[in-house]
mmCIF file of C-alpha atoms in Angstrom:
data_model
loop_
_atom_site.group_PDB
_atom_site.id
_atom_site.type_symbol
_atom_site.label_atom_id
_atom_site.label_comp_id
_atom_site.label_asym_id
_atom_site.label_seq_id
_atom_site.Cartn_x
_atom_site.Cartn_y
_atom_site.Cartn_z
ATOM 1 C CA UNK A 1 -12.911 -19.859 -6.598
ATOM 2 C CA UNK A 2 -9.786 -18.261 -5.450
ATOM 3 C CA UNK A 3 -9.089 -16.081 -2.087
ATOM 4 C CA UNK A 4 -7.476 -13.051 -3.554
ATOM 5 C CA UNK A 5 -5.375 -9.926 -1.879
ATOM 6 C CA UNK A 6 -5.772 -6.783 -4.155
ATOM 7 C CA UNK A 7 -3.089 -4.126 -3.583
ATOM 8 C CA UNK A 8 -4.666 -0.604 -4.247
ATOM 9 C CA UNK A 9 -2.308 2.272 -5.188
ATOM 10 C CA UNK A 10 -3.046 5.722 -2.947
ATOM 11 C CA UNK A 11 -2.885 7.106 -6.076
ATOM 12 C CA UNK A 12 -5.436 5.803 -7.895
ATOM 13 C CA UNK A 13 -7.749 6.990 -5.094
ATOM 14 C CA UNK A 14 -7.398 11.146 -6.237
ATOM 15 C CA UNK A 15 -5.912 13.723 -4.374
ATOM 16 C CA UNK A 16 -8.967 15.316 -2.861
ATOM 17 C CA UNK A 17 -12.285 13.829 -1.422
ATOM 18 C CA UNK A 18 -14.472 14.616 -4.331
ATOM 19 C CA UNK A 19 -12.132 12.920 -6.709
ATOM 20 C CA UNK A 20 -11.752 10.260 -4.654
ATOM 21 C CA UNK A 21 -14.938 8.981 -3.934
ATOM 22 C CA UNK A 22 -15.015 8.998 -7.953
ATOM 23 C CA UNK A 23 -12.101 7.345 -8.408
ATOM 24 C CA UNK A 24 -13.241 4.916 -5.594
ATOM 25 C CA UNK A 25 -16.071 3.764 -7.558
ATOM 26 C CA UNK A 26 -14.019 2.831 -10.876
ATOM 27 C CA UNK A 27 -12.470 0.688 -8.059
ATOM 28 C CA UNK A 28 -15.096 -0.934 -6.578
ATOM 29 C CA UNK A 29 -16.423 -2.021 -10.663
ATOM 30 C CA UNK A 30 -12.706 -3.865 -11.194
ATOM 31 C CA UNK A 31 -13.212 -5.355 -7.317
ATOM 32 C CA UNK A 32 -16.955 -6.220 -8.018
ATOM 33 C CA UNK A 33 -16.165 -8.318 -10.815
ATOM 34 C CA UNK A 34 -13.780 -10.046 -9.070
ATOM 35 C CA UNK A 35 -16.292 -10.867 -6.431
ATOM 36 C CA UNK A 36 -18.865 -11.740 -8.548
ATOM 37 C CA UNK A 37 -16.943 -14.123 -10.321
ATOM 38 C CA UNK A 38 -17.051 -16.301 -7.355
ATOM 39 C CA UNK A 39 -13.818 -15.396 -5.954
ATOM 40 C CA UNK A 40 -12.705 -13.920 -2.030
ATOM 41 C CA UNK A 41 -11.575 -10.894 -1.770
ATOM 42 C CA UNK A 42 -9.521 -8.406 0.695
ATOM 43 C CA UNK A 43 -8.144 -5.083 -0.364
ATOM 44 C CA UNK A 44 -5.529 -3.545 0.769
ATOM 45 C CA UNK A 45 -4.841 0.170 -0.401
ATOM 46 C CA UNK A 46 -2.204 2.856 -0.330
ATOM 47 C CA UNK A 47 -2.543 6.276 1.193
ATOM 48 C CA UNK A 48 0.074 8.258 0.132
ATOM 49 C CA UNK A 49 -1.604 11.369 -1.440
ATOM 50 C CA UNK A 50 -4.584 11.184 1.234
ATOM 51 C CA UNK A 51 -1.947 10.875 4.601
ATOM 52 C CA UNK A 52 -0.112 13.780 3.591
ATOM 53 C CA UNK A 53 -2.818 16.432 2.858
ATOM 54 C CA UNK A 54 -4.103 15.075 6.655
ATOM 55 C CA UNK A 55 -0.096 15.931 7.887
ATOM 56 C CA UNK A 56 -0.111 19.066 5.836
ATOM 57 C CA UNK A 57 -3.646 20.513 7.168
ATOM 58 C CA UNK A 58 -2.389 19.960 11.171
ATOM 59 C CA UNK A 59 1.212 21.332 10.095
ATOM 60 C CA UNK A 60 -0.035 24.257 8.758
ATOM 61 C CA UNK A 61 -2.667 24.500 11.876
ATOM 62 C CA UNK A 62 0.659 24.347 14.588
ATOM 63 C CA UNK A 63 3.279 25.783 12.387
ATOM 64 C CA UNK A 64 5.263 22.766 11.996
ATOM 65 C CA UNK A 65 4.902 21.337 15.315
ATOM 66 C CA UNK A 66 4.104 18.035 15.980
ATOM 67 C CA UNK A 67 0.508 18.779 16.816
ATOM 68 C CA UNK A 68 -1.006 14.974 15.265
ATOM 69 C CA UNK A 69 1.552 11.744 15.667
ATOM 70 C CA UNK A 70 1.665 10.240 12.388
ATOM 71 C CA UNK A 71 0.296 6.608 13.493
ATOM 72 C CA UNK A 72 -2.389 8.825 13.999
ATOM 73 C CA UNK A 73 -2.951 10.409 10.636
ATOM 74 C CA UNK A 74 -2.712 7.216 8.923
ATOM 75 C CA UNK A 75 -5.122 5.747 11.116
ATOM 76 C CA UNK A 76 -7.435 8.714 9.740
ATOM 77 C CA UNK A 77 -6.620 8.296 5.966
ATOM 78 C CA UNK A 78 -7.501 4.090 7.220
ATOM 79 C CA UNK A 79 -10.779 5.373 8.412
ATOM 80 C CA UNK A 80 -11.481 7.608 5.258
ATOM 81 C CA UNK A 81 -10.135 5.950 2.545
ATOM 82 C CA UNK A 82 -12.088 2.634 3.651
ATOM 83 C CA UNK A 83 -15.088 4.292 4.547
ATOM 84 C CA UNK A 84 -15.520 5.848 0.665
ATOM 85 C CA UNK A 85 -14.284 2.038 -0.433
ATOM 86 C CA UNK A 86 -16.319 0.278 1.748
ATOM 87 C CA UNK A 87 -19.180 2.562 0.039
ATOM 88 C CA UNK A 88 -18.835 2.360 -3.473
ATOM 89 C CA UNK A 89 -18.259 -1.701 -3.518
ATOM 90 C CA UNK A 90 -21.147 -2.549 -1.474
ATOM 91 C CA UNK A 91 -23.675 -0.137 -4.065
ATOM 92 C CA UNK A 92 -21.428 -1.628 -7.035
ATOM 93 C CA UNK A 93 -22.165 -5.099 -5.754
ATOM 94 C CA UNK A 94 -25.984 -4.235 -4.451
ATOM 95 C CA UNK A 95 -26.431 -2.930 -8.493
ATOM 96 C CA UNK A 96 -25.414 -6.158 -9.361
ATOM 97 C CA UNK A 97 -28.035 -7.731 -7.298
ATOM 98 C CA UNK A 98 -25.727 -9.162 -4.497
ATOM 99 C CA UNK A 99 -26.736 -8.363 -1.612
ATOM 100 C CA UNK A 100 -25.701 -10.923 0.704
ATOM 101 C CA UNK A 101 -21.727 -10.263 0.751
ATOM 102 C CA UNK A 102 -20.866 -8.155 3.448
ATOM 103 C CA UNK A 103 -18.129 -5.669 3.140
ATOM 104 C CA UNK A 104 -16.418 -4.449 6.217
ATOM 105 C CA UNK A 105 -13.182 -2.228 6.877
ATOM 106 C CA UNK A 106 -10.558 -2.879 9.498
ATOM 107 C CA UNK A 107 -8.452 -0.524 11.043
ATOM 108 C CA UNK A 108 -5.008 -2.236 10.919
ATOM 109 C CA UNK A 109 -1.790 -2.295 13.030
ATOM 110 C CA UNK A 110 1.408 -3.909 11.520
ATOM 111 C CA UNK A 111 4.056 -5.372 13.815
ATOM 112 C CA UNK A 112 7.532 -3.869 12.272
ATOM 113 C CA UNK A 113 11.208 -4.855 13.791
ATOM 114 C CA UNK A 114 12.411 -1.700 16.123
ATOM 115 C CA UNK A 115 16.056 -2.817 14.809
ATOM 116 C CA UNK A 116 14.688 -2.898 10.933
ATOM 117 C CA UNK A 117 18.400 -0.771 9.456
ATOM 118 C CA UNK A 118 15.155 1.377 7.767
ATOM 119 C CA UNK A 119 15.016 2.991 11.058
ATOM 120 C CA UNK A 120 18.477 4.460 10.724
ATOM 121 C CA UNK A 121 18.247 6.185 7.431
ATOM 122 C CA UNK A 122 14.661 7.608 6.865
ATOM 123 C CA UNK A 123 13.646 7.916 3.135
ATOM 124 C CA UNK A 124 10.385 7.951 2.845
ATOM 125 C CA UNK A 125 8.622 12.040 2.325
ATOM 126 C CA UNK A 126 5.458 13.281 4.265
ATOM 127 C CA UNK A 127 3.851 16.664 4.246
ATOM 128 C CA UNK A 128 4.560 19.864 2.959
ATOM 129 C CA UNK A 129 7.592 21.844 1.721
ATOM 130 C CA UNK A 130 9.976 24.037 4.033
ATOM 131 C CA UNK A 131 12.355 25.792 3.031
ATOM 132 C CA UNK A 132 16.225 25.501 4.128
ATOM 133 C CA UNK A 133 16.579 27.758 7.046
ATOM 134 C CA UNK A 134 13.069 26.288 8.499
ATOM 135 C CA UNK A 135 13.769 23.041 7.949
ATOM 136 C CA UNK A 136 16.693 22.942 10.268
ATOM 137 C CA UNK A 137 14.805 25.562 12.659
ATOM 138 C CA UNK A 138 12.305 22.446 13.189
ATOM 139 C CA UNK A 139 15.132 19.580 12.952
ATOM 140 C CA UNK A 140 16.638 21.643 16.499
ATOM 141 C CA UNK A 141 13.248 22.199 17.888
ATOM 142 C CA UNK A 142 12.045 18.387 17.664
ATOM 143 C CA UNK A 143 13.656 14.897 16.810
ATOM 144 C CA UNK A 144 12.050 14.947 13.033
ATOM 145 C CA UNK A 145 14.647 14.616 10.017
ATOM 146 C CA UNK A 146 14.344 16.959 7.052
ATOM 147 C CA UNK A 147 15.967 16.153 3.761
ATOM 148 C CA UNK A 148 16.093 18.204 0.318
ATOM 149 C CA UNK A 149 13.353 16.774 -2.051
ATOM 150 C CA UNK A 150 14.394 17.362 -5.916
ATOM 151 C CA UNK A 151 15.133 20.928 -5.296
ATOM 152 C CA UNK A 152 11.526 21.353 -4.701
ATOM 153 C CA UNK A 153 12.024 22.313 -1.036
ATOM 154 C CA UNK A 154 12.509 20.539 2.598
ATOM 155 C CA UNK A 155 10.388 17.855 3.844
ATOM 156 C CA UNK A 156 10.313 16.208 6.873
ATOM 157 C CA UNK A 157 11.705 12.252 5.996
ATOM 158 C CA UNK A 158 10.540 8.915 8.100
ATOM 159 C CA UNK A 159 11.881 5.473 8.013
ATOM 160 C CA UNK A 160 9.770 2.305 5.818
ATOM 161 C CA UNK A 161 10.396 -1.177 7.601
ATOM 162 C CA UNK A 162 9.304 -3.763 6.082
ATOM 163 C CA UNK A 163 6.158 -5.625 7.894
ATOM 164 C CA UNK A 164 6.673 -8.424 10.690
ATOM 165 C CA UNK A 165 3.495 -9.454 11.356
ATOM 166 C CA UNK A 166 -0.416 -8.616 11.591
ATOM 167 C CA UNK A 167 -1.680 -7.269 15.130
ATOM 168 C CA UNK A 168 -5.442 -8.220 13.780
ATOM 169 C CA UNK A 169 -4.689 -11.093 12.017
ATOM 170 C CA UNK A 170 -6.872 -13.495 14.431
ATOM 171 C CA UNK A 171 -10.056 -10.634 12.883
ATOM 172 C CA UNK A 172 -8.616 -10.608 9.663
ATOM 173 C CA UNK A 173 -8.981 -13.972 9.613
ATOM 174 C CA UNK A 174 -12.311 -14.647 11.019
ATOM 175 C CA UNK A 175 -13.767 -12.377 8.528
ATOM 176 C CA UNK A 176 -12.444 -14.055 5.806
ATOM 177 C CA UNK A 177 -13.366 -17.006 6.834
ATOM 178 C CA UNK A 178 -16.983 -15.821 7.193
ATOM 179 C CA UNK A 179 -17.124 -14.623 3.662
ATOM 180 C CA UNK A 180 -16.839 -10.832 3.903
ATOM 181 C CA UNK A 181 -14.864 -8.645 1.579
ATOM 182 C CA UNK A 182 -12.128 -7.170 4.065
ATOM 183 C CA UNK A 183 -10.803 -3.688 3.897
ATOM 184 C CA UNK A 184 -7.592 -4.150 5.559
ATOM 185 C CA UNK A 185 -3.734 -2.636 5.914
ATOM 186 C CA UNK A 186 -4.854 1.015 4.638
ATOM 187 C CA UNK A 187 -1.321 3.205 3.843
ATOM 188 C CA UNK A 188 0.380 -0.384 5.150
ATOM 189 C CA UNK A 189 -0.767 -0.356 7.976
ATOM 190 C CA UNK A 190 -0.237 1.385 10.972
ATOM 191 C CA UNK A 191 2.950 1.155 12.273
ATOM 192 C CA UNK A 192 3.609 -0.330 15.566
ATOM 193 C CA UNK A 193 6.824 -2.003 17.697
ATOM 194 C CA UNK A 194 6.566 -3.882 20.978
ATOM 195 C CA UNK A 195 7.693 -1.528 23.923
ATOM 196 C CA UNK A 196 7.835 -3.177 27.425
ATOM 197 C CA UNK A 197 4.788 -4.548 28.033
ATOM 198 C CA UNK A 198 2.735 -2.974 25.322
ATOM 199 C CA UNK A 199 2.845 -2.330 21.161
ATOM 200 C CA UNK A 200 3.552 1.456 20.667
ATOM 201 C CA UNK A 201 3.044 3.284 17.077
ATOM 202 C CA UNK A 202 5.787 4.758 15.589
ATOM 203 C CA UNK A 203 6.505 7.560 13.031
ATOM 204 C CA UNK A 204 7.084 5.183 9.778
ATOM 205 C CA UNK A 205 5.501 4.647 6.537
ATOM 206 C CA UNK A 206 4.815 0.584 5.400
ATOM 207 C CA UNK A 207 5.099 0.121 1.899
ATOM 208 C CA UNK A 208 1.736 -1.057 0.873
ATOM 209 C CA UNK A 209 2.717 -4.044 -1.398
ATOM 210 C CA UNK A 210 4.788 -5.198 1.240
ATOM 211 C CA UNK A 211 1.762 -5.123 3.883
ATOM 212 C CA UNK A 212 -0.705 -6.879 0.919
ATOM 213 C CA UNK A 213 1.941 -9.524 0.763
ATOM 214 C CA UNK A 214 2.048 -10.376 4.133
ATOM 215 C CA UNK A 215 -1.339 -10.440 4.775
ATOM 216 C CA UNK A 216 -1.743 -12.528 1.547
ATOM 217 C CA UNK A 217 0.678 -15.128 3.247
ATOM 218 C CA UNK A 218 -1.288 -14.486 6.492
ATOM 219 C CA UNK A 219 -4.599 -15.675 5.492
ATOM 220 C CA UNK A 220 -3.134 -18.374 3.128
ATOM 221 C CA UNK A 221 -4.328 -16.505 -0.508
ATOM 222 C CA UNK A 222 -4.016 -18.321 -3.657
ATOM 223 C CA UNK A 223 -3.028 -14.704 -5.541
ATOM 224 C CA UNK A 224 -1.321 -11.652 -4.742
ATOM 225 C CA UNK A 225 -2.653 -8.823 -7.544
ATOM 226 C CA UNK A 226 -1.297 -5.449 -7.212
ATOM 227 C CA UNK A 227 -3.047 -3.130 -9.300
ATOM 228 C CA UNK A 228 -1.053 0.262 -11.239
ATOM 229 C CA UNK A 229 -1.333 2.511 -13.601
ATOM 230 C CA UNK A 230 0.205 0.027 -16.391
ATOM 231 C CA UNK A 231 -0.799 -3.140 -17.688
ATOM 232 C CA UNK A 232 2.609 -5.123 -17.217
ATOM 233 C CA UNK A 233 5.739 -4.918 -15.895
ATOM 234 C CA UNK A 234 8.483 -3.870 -18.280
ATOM 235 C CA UNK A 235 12.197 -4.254 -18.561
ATOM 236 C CA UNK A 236 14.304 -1.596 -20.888
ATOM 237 C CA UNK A 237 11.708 0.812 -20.073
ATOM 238 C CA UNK A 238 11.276 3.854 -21.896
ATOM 239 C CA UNK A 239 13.711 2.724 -23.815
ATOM 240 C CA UNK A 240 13.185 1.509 -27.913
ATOM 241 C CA UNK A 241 13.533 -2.043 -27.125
ATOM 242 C CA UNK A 242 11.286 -2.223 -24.291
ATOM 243 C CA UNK A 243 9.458 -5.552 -23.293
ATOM 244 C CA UNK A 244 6.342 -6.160 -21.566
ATOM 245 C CA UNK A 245 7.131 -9.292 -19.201
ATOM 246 C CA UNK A 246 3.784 -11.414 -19.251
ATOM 247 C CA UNK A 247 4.922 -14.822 -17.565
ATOM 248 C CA UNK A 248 7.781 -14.940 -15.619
ATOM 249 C CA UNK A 249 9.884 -16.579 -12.659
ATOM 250 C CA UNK A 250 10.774 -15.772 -9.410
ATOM 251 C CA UNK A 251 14.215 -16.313 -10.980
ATOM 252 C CA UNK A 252 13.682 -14.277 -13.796
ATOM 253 C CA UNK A 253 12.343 -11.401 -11.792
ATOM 254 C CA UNK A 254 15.523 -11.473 -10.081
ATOM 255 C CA UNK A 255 17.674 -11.600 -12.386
ATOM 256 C CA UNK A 256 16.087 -8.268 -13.811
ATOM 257 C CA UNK A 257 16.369 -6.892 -10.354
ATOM 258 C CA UNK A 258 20.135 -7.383 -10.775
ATOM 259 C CA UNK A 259 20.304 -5.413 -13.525
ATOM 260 C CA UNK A 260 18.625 -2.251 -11.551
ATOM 261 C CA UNK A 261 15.197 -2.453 -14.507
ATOM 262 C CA UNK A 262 12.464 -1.471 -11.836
ATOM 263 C CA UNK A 263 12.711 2.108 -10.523
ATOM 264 C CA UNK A 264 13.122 1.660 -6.592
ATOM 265 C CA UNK A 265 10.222 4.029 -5.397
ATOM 266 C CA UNK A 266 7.640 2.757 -8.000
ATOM 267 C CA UNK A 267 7.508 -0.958 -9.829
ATOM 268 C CA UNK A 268 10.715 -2.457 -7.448
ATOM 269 C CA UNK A 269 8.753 -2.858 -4.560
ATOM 270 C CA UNK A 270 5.698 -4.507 -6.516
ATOM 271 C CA UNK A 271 8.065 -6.948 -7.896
ATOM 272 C CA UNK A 272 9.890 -8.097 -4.831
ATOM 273 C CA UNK A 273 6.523 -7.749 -3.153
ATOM 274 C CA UNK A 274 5.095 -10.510 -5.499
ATOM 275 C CA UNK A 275 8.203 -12.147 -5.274
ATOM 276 C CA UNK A 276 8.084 -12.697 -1.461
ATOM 277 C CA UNK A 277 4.412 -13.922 -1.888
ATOM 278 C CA UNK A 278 5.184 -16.539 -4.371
ATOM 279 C CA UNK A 279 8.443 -17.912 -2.603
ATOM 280 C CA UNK A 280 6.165 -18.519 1.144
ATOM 281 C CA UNK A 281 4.409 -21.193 -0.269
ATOM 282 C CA UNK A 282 4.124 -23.785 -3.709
ATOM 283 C CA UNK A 283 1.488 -22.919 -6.297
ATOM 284 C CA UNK A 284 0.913 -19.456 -5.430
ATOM 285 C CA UNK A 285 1.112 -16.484 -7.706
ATOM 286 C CA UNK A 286 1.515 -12.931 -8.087
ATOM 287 C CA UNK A 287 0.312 -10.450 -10.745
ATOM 288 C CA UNK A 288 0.777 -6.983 -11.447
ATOM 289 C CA UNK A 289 -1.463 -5.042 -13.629
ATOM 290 C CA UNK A 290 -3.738 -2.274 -14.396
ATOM 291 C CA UNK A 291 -6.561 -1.447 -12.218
ATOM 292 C CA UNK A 292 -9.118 -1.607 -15.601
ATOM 293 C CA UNK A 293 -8.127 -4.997 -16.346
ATOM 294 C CA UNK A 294 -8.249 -6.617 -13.016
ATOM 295 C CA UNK A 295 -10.746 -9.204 -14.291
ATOM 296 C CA UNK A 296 -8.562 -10.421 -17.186
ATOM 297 C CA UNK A 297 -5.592 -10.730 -15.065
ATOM 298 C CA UNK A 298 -6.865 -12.499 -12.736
ATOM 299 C CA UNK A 299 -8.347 -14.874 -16.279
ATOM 300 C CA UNK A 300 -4.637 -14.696 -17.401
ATOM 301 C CA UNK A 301 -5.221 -12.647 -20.150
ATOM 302 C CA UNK A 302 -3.940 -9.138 -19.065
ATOM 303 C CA UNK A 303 -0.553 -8.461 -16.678
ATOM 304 C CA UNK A 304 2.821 -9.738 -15.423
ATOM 305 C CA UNK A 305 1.812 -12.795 -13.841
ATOM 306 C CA UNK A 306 5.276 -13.947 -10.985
ATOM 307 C CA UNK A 307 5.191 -17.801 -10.433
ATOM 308 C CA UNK A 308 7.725 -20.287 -9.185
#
């Protein structure tokens, strides 16, 4: 048996709560059969389509204003997302006929570094579209940054530290060790710094394979799988001689990451995700693949499997 992190994509979840909940129980089939199997499992899954419809809706209630902080919102789209998780694993598991493996969702805070250099150049786009002259109507009105999105329109920008530590990680712990399947780090977590004599959340978005690999490290996992829309990493790709990487090194991967072959908003921080994973501790490893093939990767017969 084998204590396992899965790293959800927010965009495997849908973009509206009836194709969620769907798409939540093709999930919970691929997580089943990893619990079934015999081995322990916590997911941790992204919430990028489901935190900016919440931003949009209370935008569009206040014109703009900052009406809802956004630690707030992605607490929500923790509480949502999980809920309709939490759901669909427990019936996929009861159909199965186990019924004694509890399935609980936490709602997470992750510890970030107030002088992370992330803070000073925001990148990372929430909510809905403005165009020029608003945008910089709302940048005087409030602190909020607005940046040009691929000519598609304004949208407000925030920064994406990288994740210090786990505020729950003495529950996230527990849990595991009691055998339950943990729902943790939803959207990476809610974002919080220490502020005088108290942890404060602040308007930031945590990469979600970053927050799966530290709480992989956290709670000592054997394997760090992040589940896409592809069944392995690639180098060249798109390109005629493109390769699907099936078992590489931490040396290999970054090698390739030299070379600029992973697209920086979508595989690059998957790969230095399982990277950072694999290099905390000896006989670890991390695999990227497709959701639909979970099992096999895990079996070593599907996906880009990272090892020192």
């Amino acid at each position: 048996m084998a204590k396992i992190v899965v790293a959800l994509g927010g965009n495997a979840l849908g973009n509206t709560v009836e194709e969620q909940l769907k798409k939540a129980k093709g999930s919970a089939k691929s997580i089943a059969d990893l619990i079934v199997a015999g081995h322990q499992v916590v997911i941790v899954h992204g919430n990028g389509p489901q935190v900016g419809k919440i931003r949009l809706a209370f935008e569009k209630a206040d014109e703009g204003k900052d009406i809802m902080p956004f630690p707030e919102c992605t607490a929500m789209s923790q509480g949502y997302i999980g809920y309709h998780l939490q759901q669909t694993i427990d019936e996929e598991l009861v159909a199965r006929g186990v019924n004694d493996v509890p399935v609980i969702t936490i709602l997470m805070q992750v510890i970030v570094d107030p002088t992370d250099p992330a803070f000073a150049n925001p990148t990372k786009p929430i909510g809905g579209y403005y165009d020029e002259e608003n945008a910089k109507k709302l940048m005087q009105e409030t602190s909020n940054v607005y940046k040009e999105d691929a000519g598609r329109g304004w949208r407000r920008v925030v920064p994406s530290p990288k994740p210090v530590d786990i505020y729950e990680k003495t529950s996230l712990n527990t849990l595991v060790a009691a055998g339950e399947v943990v729902i943790a780090g939803g959207g990476g977590g809610i974002p919080i710094v220490y502020k005088g004599a108290r942890y404060e959340g602040v308007d930031a978005v945590i990469d979600k394979d970053f927050s799966a690999s530290k709480i992989a490290e956290l709670i000592d996992a054997d394997i760090l799988i992040i589940l896409t829309a592809v069944e392995n990493v690639c180098v060249n790709f798109g390109q005629e001689n493109q390769q699907s990487l099936e078992h590489v090194s931490i040396a290999e991967m970054q090698k390739y990451i030299a070379e600029d072959q992973f697209a920086p908003g979508s595989m690059l921080p998957k790969v230095e995700a399982g990277i950072q994973f694999v290099q905390a501790k000896q006989g670890r490893k991390a695999i990227i693949a497709s959701l639909e093939l979970a099992g096999k990767a895990i079996q070593g017969e599907s996906g880009t499997v990272i090892q020192s």
